[in-house]
XYZ file of C-alpha atoms in Angstrom:
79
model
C 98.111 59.149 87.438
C 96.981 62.398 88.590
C 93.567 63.343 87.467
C 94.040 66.372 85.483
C 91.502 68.116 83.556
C 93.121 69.923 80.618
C 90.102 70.581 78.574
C 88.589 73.121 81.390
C 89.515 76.851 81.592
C 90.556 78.238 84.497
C 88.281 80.292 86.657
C 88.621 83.884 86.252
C 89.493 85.817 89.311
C 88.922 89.751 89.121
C 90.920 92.027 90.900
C 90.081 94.857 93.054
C 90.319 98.088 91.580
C 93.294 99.743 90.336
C 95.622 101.620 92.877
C 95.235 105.628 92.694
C 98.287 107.487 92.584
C 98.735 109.733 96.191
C 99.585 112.546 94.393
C 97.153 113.967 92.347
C 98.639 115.442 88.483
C 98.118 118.693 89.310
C 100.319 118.722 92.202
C 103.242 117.475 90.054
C 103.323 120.029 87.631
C 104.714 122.852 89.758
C 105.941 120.655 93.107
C 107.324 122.903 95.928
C 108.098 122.529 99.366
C 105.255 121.852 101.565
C 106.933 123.182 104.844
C 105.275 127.193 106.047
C 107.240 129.675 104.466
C 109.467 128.419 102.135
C 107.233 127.180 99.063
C 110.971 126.902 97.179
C 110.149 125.182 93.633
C 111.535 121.821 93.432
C 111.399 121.883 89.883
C 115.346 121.152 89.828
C 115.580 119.292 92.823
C 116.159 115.610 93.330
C 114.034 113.095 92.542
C 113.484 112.217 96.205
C 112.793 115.700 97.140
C 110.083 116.037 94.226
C 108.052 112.588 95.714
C 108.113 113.644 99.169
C 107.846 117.652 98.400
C 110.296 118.571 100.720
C 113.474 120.750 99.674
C 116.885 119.555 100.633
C 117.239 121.625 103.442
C 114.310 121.085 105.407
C 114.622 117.391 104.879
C 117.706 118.004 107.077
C 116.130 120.400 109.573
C 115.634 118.472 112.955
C 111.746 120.268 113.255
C 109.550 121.844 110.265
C 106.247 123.075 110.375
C 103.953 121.403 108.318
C 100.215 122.495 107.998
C 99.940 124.507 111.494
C 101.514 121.401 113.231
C 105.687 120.821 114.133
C 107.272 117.658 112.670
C 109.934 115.895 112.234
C 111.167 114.533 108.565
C 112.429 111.295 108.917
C 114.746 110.571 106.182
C 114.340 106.609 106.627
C 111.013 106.117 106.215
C 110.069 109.332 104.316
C 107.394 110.760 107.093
């Protein structure tokens, strides 16, 4: 028979910390579009468009600029 002990608790293991959210609250309660120049409130706008604060048409634009520096929005992994 397998030597189980039944009558002993099991050892508590504590976990790390609990996850932040990236976005702060704040940032949520009036989301726009974070490319220069357009600031268009995304109030209305898609889900999608509200987490990665970029309106639809810039998520289709091949180049945005994007704090002082050119990028690219990558609709596949959201970057």
């Amino acid at each position: 028979m397998i030597g189980l002990r039944l009558d002993r608790q099991n050892d508590v293991i504590p976990l790390g910390p609990a996850k932040r959210s990236r976005a702060s609250h704040q940032n949520m309660q009036n989301p726009c579009c974070q490319v220069e120049g357009c600031n268009l409130d995304l109030m209305l706008a898609k889900d999608y468009h509200r987490r990665h604060r970029i309106c639809e048409g810039h998520s289709k634009s091949p180049k945005v600029i994007v704090a002082g520096m050119e990028r690219r929005f990558c609709q596949q992994c959201s970057r």
